[in-house]
């Protein structure tokens, strides 16, 4: 099963959204459409796998009729660009394995994209200064474009998902997007971007000029993830009201098709900071600690517990019910039907999630 990285993908330092502070148990919305049985609106569904290869659990999930009823596209977060312009996988065997995995997923009926990210040989995202130097190099951009274009053959698209670049790299990020789009030709290019707007102070958001990027991309995936994890105040990983606000900000900056994101993982807030947890891990900890999870206002589950060293923890995570509430809250009047949903972290979810969503989805 996939376990998301321990570092927060999106850090929210500023803001109160819809009148409530980030990460508070009070949340931003006190009632959701999902509570009264309203169906989930039909939207384009994408799921992100944080690997080049599926594990058996992920394969089984994607093979299920329920997942196939909810999802149309799978993004393998692979390949990875280094600061010298090399792109992995680079060895023939590894490239063949990636190609075979793409073919296997396509045979299930999904479109398959590769997600280009950037990290060192240990998989650690680069700091802003390294990002800035790499992105500023035309040679680096050309090298990455050539390698990614070769790896994209046989796929249904490429999605760019960078660690947070500094705001000073805004023009270079646009140049990279234009370079990739030119190299890929007829293969669609999408891009993941951090939430923007005056109410958010999100790492990397200033490096994306959505208006300049739009002519080069097929979709823009707004990473409405990790709502509470970087505030230091425990709370849900996704807030539906905040996600709507973020989408509206993006829609005001570009006419490109948009997606919002839903994390499939949760967060444990403890003495050493925040740590990502899967649904099954959270349930196991709750059972071991004799804790009784409760639902917060977004529907997310949470419980308090104490570790063997006496440290206090608060764990938040979603299940099929809370995710249904979130998706049902995004009725067509609140979030246009053209806005898709990207589920992040296949393998971290409630095992009943896809069955629940397929059952609650509007025909």
mmCIF file of C-alpha atoms in Angstrom, residues 27 31 42 77 100 103 108 116 152 157 159 162 183 186 193 247 252 268 320 338 341 343 346:
data_model
loop_
_atom_site.group_PDB
_atom_site.id
_atom_site.type_symbol
_atom_site.label_atom_id
_atom_site.label_comp_id
_atom_site.label_asym_id
_atom_site.label_seq_id
_atom_site.Cartn_x
_atom_site.Cartn_y
_atom_site.Cartn_z
ATOM 1 C CA UNK A 27 -13.962 24.081 10.236
ATOM 2 C CA UNK A 31 -23.350 21.132 7.224
ATOM 3 C CA UNK A 42 -20.607 13.337 -11.791
ATOM 4 C CA UNK A 77 4.080 10.162 -10.359
ATOM 5 C CA UNK A 100 4.471 -2.354 -19.303
ATOM 6 C CA UNK A 103 -0.127 -0.819 -20.789
ATOM 7 C CA UNK A 108 -8.250 -1.833 -17.348
ATOM 8 C CA UNK A 116 6.991 14.553 -13.924
ATOM 9 C CA UNK A 152 5.637 9.756 -22.778
ATOM 10 C CA UNK A 157 -0.618 12.452 -21.229
ATOM 11 C CA UNK A 159 1.453 16.083 -15.864
ATOM 12 C CA UNK A 162 7.199 20.285 -9.160
ATOM 13 C CA UNK A 183 8.147 18.558 -27.284
ATOM 14 C CA UNK A 186 -0.235 15.934 -29.604
ATOM 15 C CA UNK A 193 -0.221 24.075 -9.066
ATOM 16 C CA UNK A 247 -10.899 27.070 -7.413
ATOM 17 C CA UNK A 252 -10.391 34.154 -12.268
ATOM 18 C CA UNK A 268 -1.056 12.565 12.617
ATOM 19 C CA UNK A 320 -15.890 6.835 2.512
ATOM 20 C CA UNK A 338 -16.399 21.101 -15.731
ATOM 21 C CA UNK A 341 -11.465 15.837 -8.977
ATOM 22 C CA UNK A 343 -7.702 11.860 -5.676
ATOM 23 C CA UNK A 346 -3.979 5.587 -4.208
#
